[in-house]
mmCIF file of C-alpha atoms in Angstrom:
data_model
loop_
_atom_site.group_PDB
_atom_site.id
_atom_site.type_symbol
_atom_site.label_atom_id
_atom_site.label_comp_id
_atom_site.label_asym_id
_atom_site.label_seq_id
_atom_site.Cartn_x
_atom_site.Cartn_y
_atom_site.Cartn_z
ATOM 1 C CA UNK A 1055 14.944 -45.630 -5.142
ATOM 2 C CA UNK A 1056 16.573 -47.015 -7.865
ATOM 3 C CA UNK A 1057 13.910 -48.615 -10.763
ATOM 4 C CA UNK A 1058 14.947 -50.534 -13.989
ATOM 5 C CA UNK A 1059 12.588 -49.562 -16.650
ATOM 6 C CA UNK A 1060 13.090 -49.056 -20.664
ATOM 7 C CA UNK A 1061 9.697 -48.244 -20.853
ATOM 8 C CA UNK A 1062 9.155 -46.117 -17.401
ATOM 9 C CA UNK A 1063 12.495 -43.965 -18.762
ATOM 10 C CA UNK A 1064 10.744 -43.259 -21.847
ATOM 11 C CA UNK A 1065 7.942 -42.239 -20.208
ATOM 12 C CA UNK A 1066 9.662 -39.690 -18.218
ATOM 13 C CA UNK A 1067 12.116 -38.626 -20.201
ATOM 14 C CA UNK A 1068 12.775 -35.068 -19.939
ATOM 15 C CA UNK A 1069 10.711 -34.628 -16.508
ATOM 16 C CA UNK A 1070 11.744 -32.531 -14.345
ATOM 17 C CA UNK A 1071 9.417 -33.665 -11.335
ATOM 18 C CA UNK A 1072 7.479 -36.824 -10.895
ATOM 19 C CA UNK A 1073 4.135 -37.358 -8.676
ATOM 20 C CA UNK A 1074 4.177 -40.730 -6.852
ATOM 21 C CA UNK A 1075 0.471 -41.520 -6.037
ATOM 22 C CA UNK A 1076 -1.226 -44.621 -4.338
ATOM 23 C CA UNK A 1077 -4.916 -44.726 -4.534
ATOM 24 C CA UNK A 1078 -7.856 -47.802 -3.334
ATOM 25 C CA UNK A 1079 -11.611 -48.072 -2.663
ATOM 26 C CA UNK A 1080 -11.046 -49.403 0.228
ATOM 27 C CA UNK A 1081 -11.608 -52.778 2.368
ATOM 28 C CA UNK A 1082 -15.329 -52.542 1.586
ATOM 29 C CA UNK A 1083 -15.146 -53.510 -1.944
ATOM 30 C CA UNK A 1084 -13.343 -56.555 -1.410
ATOM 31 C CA UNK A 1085 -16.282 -57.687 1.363
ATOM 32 C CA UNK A 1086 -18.665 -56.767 -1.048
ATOM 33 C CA UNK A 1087 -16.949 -59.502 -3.812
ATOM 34 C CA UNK A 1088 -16.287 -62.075 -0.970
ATOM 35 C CA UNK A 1089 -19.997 -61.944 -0.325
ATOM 36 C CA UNK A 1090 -21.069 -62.988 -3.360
ATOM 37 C CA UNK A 1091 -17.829 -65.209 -4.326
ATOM 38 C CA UNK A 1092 -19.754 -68.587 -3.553
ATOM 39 C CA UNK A 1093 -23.283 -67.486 -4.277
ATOM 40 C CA UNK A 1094 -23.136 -65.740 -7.471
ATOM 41 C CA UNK A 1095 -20.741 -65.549 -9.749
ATOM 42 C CA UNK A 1096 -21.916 -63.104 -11.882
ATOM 43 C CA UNK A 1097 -22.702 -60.390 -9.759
ATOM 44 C CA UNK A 1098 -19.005 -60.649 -8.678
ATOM 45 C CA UNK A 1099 -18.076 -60.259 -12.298
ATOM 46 C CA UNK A 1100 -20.015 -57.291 -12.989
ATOM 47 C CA UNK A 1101 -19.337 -55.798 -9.829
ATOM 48 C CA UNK A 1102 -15.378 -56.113 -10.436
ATOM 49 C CA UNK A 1103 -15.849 -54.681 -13.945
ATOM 50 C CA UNK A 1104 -17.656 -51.629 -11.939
ATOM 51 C CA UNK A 1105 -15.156 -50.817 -9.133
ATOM 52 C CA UNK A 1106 -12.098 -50.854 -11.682
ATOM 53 C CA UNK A 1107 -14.211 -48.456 -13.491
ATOM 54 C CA UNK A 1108 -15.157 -46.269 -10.890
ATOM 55 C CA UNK A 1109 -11.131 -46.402 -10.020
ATOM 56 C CA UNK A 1110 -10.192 -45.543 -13.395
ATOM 57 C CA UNK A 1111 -12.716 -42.783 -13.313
ATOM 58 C CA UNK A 1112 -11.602 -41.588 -10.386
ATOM 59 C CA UNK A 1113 -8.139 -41.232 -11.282
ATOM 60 C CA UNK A 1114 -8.726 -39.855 -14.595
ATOM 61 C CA UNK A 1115 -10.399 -37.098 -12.564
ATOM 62 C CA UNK A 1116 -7.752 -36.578 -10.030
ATOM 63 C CA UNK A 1117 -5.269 -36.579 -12.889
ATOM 64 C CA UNK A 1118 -7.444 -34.081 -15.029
ATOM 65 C CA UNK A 1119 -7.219 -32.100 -11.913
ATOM 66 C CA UNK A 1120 -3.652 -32.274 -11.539
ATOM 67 C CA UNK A 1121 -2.851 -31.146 -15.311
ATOM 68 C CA UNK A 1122 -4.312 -27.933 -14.944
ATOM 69 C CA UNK A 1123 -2.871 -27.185 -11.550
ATOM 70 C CA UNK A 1124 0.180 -27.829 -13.052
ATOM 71 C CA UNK A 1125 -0.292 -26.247 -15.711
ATOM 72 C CA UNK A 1126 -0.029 -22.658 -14.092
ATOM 73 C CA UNK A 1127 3.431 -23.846 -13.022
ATOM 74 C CA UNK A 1128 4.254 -24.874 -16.785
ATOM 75 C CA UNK A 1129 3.994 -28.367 -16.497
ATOM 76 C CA UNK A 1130 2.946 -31.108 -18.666
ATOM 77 C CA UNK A 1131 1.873 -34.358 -17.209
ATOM 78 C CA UNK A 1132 2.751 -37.675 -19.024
ATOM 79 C CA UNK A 1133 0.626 -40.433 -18.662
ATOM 80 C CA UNK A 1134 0.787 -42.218 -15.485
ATOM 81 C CA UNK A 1135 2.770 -45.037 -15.044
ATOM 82 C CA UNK A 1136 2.273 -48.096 -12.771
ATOM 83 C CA UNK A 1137 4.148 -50.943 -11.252
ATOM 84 C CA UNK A 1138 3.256 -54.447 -13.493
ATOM 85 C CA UNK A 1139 3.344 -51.516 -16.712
ATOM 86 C CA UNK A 1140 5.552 -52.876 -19.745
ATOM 87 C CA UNK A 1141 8.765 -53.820 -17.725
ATOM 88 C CA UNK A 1142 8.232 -51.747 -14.485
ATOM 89 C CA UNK A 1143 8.197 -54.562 -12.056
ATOM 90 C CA UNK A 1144 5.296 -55.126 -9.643
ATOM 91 C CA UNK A 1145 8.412 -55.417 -7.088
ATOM 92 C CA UNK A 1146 8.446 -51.692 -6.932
ATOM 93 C CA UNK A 1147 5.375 -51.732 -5.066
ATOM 94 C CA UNK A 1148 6.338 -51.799 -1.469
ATOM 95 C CA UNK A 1149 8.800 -48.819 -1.655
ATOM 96 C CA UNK A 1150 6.149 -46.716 -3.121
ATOM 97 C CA UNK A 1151 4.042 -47.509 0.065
ATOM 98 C CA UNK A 1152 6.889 -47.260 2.193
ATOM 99 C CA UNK A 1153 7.294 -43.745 0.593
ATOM 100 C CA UNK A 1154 4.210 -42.744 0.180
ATOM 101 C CA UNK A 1155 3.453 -44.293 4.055
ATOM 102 C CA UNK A 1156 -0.090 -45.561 2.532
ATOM 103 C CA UNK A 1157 -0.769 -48.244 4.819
ATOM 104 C CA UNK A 1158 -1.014 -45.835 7.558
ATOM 105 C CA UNK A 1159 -2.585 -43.355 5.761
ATOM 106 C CA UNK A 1160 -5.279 -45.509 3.577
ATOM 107 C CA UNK A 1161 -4.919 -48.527 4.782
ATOM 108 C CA UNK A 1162 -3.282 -49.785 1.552
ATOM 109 C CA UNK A 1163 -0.625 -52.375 1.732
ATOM 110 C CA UNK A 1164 0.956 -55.179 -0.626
ATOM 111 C CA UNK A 1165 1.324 -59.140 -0.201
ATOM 112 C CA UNK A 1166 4.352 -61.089 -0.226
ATOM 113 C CA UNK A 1167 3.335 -61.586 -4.187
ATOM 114 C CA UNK A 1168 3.435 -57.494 -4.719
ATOM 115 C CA UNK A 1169 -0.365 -57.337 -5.191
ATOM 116 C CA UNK A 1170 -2.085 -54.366 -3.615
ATOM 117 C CA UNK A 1171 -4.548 -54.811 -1.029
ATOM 118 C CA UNK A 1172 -7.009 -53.909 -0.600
ATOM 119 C CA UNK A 1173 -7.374 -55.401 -4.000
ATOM 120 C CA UNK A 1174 -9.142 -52.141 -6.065
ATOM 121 C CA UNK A 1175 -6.255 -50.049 -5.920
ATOM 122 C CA UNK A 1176 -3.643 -48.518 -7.987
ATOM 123 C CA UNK A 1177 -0.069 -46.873 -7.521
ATOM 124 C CA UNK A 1178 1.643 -45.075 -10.202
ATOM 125 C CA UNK A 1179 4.059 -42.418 -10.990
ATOM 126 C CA UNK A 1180 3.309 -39.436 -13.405
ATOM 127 C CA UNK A 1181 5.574 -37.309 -15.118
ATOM 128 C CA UNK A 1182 6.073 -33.483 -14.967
ATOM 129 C CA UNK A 1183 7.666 -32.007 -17.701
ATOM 130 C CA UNK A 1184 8.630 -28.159 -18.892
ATOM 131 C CA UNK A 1185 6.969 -29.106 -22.359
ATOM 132 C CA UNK A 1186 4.277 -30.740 -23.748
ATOM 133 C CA UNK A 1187 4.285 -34.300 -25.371
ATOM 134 C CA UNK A 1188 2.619 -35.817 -27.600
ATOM 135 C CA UNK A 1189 1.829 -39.082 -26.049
ATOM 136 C CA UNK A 1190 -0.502 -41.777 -25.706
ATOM 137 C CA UNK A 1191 -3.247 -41.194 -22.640
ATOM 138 C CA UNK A 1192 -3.989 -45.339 -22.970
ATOM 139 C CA UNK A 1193 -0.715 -47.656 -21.251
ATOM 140 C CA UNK A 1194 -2.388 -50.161 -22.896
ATOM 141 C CA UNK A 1195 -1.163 -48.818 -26.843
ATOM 142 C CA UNK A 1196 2.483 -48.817 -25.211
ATOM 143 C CA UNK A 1197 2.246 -51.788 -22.912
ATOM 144 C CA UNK A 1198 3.996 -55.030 -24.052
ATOM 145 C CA UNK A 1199 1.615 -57.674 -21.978
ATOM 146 C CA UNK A 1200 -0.563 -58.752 -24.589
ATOM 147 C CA UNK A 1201 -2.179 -61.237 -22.238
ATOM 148 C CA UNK A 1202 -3.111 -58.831 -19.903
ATOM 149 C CA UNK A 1203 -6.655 -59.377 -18.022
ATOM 150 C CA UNK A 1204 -6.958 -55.521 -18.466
ATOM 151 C CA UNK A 1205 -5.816 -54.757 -21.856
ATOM 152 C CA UNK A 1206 -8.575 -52.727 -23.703
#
């Protein structure tokens, strides 16, 4: 797989190893929002705002996880590192599937427009590295899109 990415480069520079991960909540969450969708509003907001939060939770877990596992092997994890990130194109999305064989394996796939579905799900790349880094844990401080819905 060959990717075209300033920013993805600089985040791995030096790596050694690099995790490719795909991750969703699953097909209920996106009944759940189409339930409410014409009824109320928002409920759909807030419950949107919740399941990207419990997402973001959840892979800040896994990740946490992941550091100190690695960290017996002496590696140090850079930030992950997803498709629509700075100028890593949301095109990448369908190889990492394809790779990671996620639509048989969590049902997660990705439209014609390279948007994951079901729609609360993430796939990213992290870094493994034979030294430490000082980096920033928030893409948002490094990410270009200033008119990002997710920017915090």
């Amino acid at each position: 797989m060959k990717i075209k990415s300033r920013k993805l480069g600089i985040n791995l520079e030096g790596c050694e190893r690099a995790v490719l991960l795909g991750v969703t909540l699953g097909t209920g969450v996106d009944l759940l929002l189409r339930r409410y969708a014409l009824t109320d509003m928002a409920r759909v907001v807030v419950l949107q705002a919740c399941a990207a939060a419990m997402l973001e939770e959840y892979l800040d877990d896994w990740q946490e996880d992941l550091r100190m596992e690695q960290k017996k092997e002496g590696y140090y994890l850079r930030p992950r590192f997803s498709p629509g990130y700075g100028d890593f194109s949301v095109e990448h999305q369908k190889e990492f599937l394809r790779m990671l064989d996620a639509s048989k394996r969590i049902g997660l796939s990705v439209t014609d427009g390279h948007m994951l579905t079901p729609s609360k799900s993430v796939t990213a790349v992290i870094g493994l590295g034979r030294y430490s880094v000082s980096c920033h844990q928030s893409g948002c401080r490094e990410c270009e899109k200033a008119d990002c819905a997710y920017r915090r």
